[in-house]
Coordinates of C-alpha atoms and ligand atoms in Angstrom, one line a residue:
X1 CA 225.0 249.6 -60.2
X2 CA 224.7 249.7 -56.4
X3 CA 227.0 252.9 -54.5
X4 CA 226.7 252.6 -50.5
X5 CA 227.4 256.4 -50.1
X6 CA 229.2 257.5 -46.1
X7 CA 229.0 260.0 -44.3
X8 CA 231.3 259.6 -41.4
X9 CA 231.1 262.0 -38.0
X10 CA 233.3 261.6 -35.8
X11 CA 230.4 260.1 -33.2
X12 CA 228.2 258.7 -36.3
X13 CA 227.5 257.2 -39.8
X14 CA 225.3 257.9 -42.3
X15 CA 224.5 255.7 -45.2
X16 CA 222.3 254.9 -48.6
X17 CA 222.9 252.3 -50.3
X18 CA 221.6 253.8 -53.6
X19 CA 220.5 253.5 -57.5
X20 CA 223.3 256.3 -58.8
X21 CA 221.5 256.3 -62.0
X22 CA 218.2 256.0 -61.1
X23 CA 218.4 257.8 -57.7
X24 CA 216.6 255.2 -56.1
X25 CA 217.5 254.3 -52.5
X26 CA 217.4 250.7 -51.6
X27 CA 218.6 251.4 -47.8
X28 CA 219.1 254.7 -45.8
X29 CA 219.9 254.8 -42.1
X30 CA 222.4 255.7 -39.6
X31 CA 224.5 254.9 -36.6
X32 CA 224.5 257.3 -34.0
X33 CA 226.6 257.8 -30.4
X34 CA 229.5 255.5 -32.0
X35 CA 232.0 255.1 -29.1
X36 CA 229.3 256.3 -26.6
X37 CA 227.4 254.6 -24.1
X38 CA 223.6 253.7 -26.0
X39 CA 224.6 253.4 -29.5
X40 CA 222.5 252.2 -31.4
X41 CA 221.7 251.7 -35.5
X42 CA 219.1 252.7 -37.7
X43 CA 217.8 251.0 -40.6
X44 CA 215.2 251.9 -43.3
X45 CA 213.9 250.4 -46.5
X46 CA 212.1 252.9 -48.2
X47 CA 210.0 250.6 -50.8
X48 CA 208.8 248.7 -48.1
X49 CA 208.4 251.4 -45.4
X50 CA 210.4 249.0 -43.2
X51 CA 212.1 250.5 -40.1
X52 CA 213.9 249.1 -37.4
X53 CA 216.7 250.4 -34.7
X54 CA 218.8 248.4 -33.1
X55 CA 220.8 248.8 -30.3
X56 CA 224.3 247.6 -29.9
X57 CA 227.6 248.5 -28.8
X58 CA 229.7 250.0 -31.5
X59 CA 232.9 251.2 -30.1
X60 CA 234.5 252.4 -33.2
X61 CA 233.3 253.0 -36.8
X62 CA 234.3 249.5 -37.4
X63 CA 231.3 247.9 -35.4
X64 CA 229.3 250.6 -36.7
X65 CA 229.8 249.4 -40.3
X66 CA 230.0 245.6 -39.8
X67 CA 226.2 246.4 -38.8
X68 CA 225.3 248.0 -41.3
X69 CA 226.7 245.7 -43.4
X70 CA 224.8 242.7 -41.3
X71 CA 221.3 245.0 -42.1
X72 CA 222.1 245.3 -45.2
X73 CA 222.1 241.3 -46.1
X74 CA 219.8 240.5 -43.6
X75 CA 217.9 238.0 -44.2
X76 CA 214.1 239.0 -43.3
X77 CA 214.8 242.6 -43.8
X78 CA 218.3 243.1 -46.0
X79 CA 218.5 244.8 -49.5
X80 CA 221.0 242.4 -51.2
X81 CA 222.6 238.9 -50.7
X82 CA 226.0 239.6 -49.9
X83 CA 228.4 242.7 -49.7
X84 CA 230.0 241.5 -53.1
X85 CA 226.7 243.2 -54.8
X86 CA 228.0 247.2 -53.6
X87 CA 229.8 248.2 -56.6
X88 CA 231.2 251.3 -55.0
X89 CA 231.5 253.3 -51.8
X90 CA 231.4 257.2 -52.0
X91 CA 232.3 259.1 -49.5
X92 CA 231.7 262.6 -48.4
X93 CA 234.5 264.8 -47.3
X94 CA 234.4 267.6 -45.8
X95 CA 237.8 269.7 -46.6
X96 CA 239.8 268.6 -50.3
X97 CA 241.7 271.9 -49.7
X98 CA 243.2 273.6 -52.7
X99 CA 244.5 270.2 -54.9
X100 CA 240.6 268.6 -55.3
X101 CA 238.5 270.6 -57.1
X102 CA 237.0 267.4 -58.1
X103 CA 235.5 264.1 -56.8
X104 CA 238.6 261.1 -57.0
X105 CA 239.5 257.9 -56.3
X106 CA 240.5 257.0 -52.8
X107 CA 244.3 255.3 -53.1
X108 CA 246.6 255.1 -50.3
X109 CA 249.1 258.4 -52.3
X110 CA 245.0 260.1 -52.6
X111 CA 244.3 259.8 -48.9
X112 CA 247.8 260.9 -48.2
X113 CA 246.8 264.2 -49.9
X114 CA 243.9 264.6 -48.6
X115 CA 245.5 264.2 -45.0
X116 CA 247.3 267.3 -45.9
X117 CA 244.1 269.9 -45.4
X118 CA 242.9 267.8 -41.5
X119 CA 244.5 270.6 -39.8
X120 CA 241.6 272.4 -42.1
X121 CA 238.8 270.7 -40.8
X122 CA 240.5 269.0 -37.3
X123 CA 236.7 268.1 -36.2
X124 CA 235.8 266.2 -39.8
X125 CA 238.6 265.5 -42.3
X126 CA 239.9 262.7 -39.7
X127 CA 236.3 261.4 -39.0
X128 CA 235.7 261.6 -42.7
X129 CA 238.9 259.3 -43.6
X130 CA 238.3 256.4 -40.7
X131 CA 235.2 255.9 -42.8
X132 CA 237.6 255.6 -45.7
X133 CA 239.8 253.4 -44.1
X134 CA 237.1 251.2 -42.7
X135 CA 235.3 250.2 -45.8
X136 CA 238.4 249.6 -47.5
X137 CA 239.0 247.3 -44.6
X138 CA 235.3 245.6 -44.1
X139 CA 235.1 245.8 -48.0
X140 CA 238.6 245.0 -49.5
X141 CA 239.0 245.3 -53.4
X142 CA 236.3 247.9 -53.8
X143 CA 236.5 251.1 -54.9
X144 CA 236.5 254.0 -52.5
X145 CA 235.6 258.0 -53.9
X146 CA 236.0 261.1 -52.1
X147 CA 233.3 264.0 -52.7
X148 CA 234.5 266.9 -51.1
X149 CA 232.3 269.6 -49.6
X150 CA 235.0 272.3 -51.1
X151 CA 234.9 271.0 -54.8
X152 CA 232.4 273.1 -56.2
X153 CA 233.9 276.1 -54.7
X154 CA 237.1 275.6 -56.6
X155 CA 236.1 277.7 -59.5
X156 CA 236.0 280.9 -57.6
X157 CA 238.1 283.7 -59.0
X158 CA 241.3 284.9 -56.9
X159 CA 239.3 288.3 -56.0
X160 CA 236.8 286.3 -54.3
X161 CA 238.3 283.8 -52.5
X162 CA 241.8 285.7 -51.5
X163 CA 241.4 287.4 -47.6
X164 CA 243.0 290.8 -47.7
X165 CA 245.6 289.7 -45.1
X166 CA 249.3 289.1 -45.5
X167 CA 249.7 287.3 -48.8
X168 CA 252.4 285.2 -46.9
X169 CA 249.3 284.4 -44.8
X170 CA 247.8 282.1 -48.2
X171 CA 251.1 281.0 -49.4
X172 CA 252.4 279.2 -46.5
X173 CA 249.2 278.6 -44.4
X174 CA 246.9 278.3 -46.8
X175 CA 244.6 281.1 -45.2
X176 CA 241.6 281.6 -48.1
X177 CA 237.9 281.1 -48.4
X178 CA 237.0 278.1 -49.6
X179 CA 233.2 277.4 -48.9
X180 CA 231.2 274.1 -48.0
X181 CA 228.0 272.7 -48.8
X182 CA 229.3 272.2 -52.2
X183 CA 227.8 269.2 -53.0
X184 CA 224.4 270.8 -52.2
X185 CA 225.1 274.1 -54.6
X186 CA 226.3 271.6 -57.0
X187 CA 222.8 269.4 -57.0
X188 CA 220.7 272.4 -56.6
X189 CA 221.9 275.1 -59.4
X190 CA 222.3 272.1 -61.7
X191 CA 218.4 271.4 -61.7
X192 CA 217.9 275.6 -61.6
X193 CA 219.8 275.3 -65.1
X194 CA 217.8 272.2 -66.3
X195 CA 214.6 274.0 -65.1
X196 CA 215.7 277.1 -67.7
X197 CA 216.1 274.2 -70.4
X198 CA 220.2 274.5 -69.9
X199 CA 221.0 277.8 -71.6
X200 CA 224.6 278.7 -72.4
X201 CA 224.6 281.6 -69.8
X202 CA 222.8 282.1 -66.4
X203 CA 223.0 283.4 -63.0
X204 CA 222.1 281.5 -60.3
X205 CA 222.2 282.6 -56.3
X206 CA 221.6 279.5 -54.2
X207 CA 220.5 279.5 -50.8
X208 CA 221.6 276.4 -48.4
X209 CA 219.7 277.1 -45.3
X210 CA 219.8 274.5 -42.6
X211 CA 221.3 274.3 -38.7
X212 CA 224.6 275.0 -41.6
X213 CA 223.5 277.7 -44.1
X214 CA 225.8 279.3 -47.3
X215 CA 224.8 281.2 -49.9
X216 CA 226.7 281.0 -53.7
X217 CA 226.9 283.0 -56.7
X218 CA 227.1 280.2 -59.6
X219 CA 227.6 282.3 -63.4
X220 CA 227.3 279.9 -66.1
X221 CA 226.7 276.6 -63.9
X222 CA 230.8 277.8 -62.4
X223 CA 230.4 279.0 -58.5
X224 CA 232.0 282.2 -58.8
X225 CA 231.7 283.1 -55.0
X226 CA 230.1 281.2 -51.5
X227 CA 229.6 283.0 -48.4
X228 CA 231.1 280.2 -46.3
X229 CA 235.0 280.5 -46.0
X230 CA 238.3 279.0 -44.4
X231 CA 235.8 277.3 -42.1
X232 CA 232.4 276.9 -42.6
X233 CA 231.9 279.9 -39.5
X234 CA 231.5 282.8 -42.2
X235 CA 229.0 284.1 -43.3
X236 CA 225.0 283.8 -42.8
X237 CA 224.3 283.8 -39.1
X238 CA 223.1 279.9 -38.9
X239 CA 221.3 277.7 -35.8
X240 CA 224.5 278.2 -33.5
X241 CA 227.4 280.1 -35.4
X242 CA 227.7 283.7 -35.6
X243 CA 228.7 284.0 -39.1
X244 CA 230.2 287.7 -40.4
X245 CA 231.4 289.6 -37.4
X246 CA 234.6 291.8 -37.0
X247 CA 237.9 290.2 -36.5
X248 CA 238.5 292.6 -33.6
X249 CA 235.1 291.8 -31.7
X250 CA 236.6 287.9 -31.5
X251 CA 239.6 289.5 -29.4
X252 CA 237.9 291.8 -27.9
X253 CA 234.9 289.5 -26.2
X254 CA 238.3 286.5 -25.6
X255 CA 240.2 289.1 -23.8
X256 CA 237.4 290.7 -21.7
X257 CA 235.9 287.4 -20.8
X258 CA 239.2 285.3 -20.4
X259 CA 238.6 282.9 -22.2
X260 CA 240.8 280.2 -24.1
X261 CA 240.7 279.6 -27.7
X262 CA 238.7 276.5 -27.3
X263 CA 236.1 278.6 -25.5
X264 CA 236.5 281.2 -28.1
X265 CA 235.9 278.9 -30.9
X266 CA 232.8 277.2 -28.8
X267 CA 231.0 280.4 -28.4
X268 CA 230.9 281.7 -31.9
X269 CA 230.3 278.1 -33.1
X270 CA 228.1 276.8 -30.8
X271 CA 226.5 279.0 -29.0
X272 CA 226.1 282.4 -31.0
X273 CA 223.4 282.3 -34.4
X274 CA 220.3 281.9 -33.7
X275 CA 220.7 280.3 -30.0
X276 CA 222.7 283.7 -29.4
X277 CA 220.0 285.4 -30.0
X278 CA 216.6 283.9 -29.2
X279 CA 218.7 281.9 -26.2
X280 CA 216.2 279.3 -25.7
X281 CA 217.1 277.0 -29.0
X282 CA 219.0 276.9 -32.2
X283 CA 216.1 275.2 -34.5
X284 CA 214.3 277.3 -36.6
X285 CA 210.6 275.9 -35.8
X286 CA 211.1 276.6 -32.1
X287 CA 211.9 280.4 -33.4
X288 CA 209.1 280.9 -35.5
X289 CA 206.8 279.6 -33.3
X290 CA 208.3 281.9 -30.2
X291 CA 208.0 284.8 -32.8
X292 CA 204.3 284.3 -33.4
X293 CA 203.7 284.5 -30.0
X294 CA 205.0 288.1 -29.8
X295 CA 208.6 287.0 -28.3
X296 CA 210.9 289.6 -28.9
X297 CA 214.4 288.4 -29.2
X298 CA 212.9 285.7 -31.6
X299 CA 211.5 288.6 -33.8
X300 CA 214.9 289.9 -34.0
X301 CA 217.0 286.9 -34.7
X302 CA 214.7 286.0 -37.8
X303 CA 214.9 289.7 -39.3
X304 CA 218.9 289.6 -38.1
X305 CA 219.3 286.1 -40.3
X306 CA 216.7 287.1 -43.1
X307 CA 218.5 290.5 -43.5
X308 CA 221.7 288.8 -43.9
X309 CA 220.6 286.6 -46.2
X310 CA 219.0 289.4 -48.5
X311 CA 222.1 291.0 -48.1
X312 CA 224.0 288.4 -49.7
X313 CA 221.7 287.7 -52.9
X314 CA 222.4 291.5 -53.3
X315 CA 225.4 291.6 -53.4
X316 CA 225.9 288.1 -55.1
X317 CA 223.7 290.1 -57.6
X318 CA 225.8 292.6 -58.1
X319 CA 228.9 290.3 -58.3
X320 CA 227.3 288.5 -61.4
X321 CA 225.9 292.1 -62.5
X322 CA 222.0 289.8 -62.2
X323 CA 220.3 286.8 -61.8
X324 CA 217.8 285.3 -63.4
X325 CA 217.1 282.5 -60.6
X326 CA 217.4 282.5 -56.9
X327 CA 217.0 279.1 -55.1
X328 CA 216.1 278.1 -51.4
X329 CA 217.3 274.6 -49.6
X330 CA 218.1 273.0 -47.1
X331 CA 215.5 272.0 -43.7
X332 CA 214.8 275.8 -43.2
X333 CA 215.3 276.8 -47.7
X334 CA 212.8 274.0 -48.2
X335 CA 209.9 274.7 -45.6
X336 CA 210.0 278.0 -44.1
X337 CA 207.7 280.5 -46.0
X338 CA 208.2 282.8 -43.2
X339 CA 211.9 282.8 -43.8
X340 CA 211.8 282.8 -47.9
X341 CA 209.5 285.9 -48.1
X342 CA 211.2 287.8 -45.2
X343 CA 214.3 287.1 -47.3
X344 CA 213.1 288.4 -50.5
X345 CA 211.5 291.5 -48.9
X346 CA 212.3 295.1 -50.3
X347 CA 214.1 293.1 -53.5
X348 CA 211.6 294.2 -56.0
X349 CA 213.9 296.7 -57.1
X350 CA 215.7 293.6 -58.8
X351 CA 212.7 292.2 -60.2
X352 CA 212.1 289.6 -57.8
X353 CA 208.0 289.0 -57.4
X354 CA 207.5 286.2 -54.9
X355 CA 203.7 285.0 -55.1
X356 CA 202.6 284.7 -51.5
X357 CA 199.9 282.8 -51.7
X358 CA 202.0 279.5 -53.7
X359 CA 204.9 280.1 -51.1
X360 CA 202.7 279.9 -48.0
X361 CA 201.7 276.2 -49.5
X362 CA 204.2 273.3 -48.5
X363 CA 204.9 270.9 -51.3
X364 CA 207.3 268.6 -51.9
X365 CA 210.1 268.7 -54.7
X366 CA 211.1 271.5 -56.6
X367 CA 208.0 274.4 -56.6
X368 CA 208.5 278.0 -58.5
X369 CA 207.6 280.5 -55.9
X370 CA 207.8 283.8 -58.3
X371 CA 204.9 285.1 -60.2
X372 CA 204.9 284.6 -63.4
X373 CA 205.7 288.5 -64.5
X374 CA 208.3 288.2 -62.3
X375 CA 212.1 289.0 -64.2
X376 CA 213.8 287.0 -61.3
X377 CA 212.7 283.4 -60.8
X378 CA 212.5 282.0 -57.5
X379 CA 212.5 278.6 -56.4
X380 CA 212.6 275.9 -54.0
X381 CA 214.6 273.3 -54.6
X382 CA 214.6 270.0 -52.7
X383 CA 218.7 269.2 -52.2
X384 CA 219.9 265.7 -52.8
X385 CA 223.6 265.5 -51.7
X386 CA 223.6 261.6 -51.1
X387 CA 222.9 261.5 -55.0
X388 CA 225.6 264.1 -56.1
X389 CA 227.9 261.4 -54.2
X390 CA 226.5 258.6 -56.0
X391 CA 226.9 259.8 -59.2
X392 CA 230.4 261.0 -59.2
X393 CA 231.3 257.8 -57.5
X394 CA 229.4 256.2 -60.6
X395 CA 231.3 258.4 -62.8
X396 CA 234.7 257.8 -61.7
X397 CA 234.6 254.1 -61.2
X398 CA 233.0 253.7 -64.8
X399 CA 235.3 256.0 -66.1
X400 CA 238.5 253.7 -64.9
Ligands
ADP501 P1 221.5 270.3 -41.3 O1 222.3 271.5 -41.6 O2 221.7 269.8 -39.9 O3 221.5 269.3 -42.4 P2 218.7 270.7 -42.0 O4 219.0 271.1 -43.5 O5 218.1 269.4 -41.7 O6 220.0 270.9 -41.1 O7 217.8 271.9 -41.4 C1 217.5 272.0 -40.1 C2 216.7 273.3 -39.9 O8 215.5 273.3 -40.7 C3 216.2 273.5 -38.4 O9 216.5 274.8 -38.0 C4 214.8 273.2 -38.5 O10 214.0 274.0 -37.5 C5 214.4 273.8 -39.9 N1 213.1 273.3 -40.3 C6 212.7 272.1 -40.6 N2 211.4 272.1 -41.0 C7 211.0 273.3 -40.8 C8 209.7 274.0 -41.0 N3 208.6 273.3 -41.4 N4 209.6 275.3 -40.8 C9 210.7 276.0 -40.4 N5 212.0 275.5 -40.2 C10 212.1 274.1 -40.5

């Protein structure tokens, strides 16, 4: 079984063509600056090492695919003969709204449905589905899934996901949290349960920190809450979004600096976080290094995002009344110590020990960071989001 798993953008293309059972990846790349002057493709074989980018014109997603179609049968460096051999296409969308709260099978009625939550996600809903509509063009008779980032999330109770604003405000607009990164929380609280040997009940807190970054309660391997909301702008404070703020202060900084709502939006999505903070860049290296070398304003945005993110295990704590393992991912989850321990710091109260010394190593895969006395586990957990879409797409087409 072969899955070529998308991820469309509305400027670029991700893709694996991957093993769903095995998790091996024959071919990973992507195309970047699609309809932009200098696009170009890029192209990896991972058993081989092999790398190439090329540079060509791709207009639309169209071009974009029909060359990674041509790498992908290539001759000297391609991973099959002919397109016939991909069994499936997964792909990842972002927004499935209230009706998916699982992956599905891409059908014309399907795509219709999903249409319905775009004006959820205007910047990738519509991105997501031209990948949709492309394969099924480029790749006629195959089958099409959609993963959505929301899924996972669809389990959370009506006291966590209901706003406290005009009920008419969720019945007719649809105005509710709903949370991304699901795939993510999915993959990674799936292997926290197989690491505690799969027990009946447990409590997991995940923590998704990238440029993105969420954090989710999951009791019993069922997301029960996810700080991420309507959009994915609540929340932690991440690379460039601000995160939890009050309401009022959005008004109140739009009205005082006259902006529009475009500039509105911009500000607290792209240029608040971490780059509102430490102003010279959104990427966590760039921060910790500035921080070591005594700069202030980078000393305060890690304790501003580290105590938010303590805050949440708290009180996702409290919301599962424990936990027994919490997990980091994601580029900054995965490889910042500084950020892990700051993070954990002053919860020993909940019987969380983190051992210094192994979380100050970098290793790859999944690495237990707790002592072993402590009542709390603590991990680090290597995401794979590209194989959550692989396997549901394997699931779904074997399954009809
Ligand atoms: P995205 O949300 O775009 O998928 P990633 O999960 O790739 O983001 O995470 C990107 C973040 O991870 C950046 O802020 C980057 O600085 C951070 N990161 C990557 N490696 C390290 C590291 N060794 N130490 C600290 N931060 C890191």
């Amino acid at each position: 079984m072969k899955v070529l798993v998308i991820n469309c953008g509305s400027s670029s293309l991700k893709y694996q063509l991957m093993n769903p059972e095995s998790g091996e990846v024959f071919a990973v790349g992507l195309c970047d600056r699609i309809g932009i002057h200098g696009s170009k493709l890029e192209y990896e074989v991972p058993a081989t090492d092999f790398e190439i980018t090329l540079e060509n014109d791709m207009p639309t997603h169209k071009e974009a695919l029909e060359m990674v179609i041509g790498a992908l049968v290539n001759e000297e460096y391609g991973v099959i003969k002919s397109v016939e051999e991909v069994d499936a296409i997964g792909h990842r969308v972002v927004h499935g709204g209230e009706a998916f709260a699982d992956s599905v099978l891409l059908t014309d009625e399907v795509i219709k449905a999903v249409e319905e939550n775009n004006e959820l996600a205007p910047l990738h809903n519509p991105a997501n589905l031209m990948g949709v509509e492309t394969c099924m063009k480029l790749m006629p008779g195959k089958p099409n899934v959609g993963v959505f980032d929301t899924a996972f999330h669809q389990t959370m109770p009506a006291k966590a996901f209901m706003y406290p604003v005009p009920y008419a405000d969720y019945k007719e607009l649809k105005v509710r949290k709903y949370g991304f990164h699901g795939t993510s929380h999915k993959f990674v609280s799936n292997a926290a349960q197989e690491i505690m040997g799969n027990p009946e009940n447990s409590k997991v807190i995940v923590c998704h920190l990238g440029n993105g970054a969420s954090v989710s309660a999951v009791k019993d391997g069922k997301c029960v809450d996810t700080s991420m909301g309507l959009t994915p702008l609540q929340g932690l404070m991440m690379g460039t979004r601000c995160g939890d703020i009050d309401p009022a202060a959005v008004l109140y900084i739009k009205n005082k600096r006259e902006l529009t709502d475009k500039e509105m939006d911009a500000r607290m999505n792209k240029q608040s976080g971490i780059l509102g903070i430490f102003e010279k860049s959104s990427d966590c290296r760039d921060l910790e290094m500035a921080a070591a070398d005594g700069d202030e304003r980078a000393e305060l945005a890690i304790d501003m995002m580290t105590y938010r993110i303590r805050s949440y295990i708290a009180q996702y704590a409290a919301a599962m009344g424990g936990v027994d393992m919490i997990c980091f991912t994601g580029g900054i989850g995965e490889n910042s110590s500084l950020v892990r321990s700051k993070a954990l710091e002053g919860l020993e109260y909940m019987g969380v020990e983190l051992d210094t010394e192994v979380n100050s190593v970098r290793k790859k895969g999944s690495v237990k960071l707790s002592k072993d006395s402590s009542k709390v586990a603590v991990y680090k957990i290597q995401t794979n989001e590209e194989l959550v879409i692989a396997r549901d797409t394997y699931s779904i087409v074997k399954g009809n």
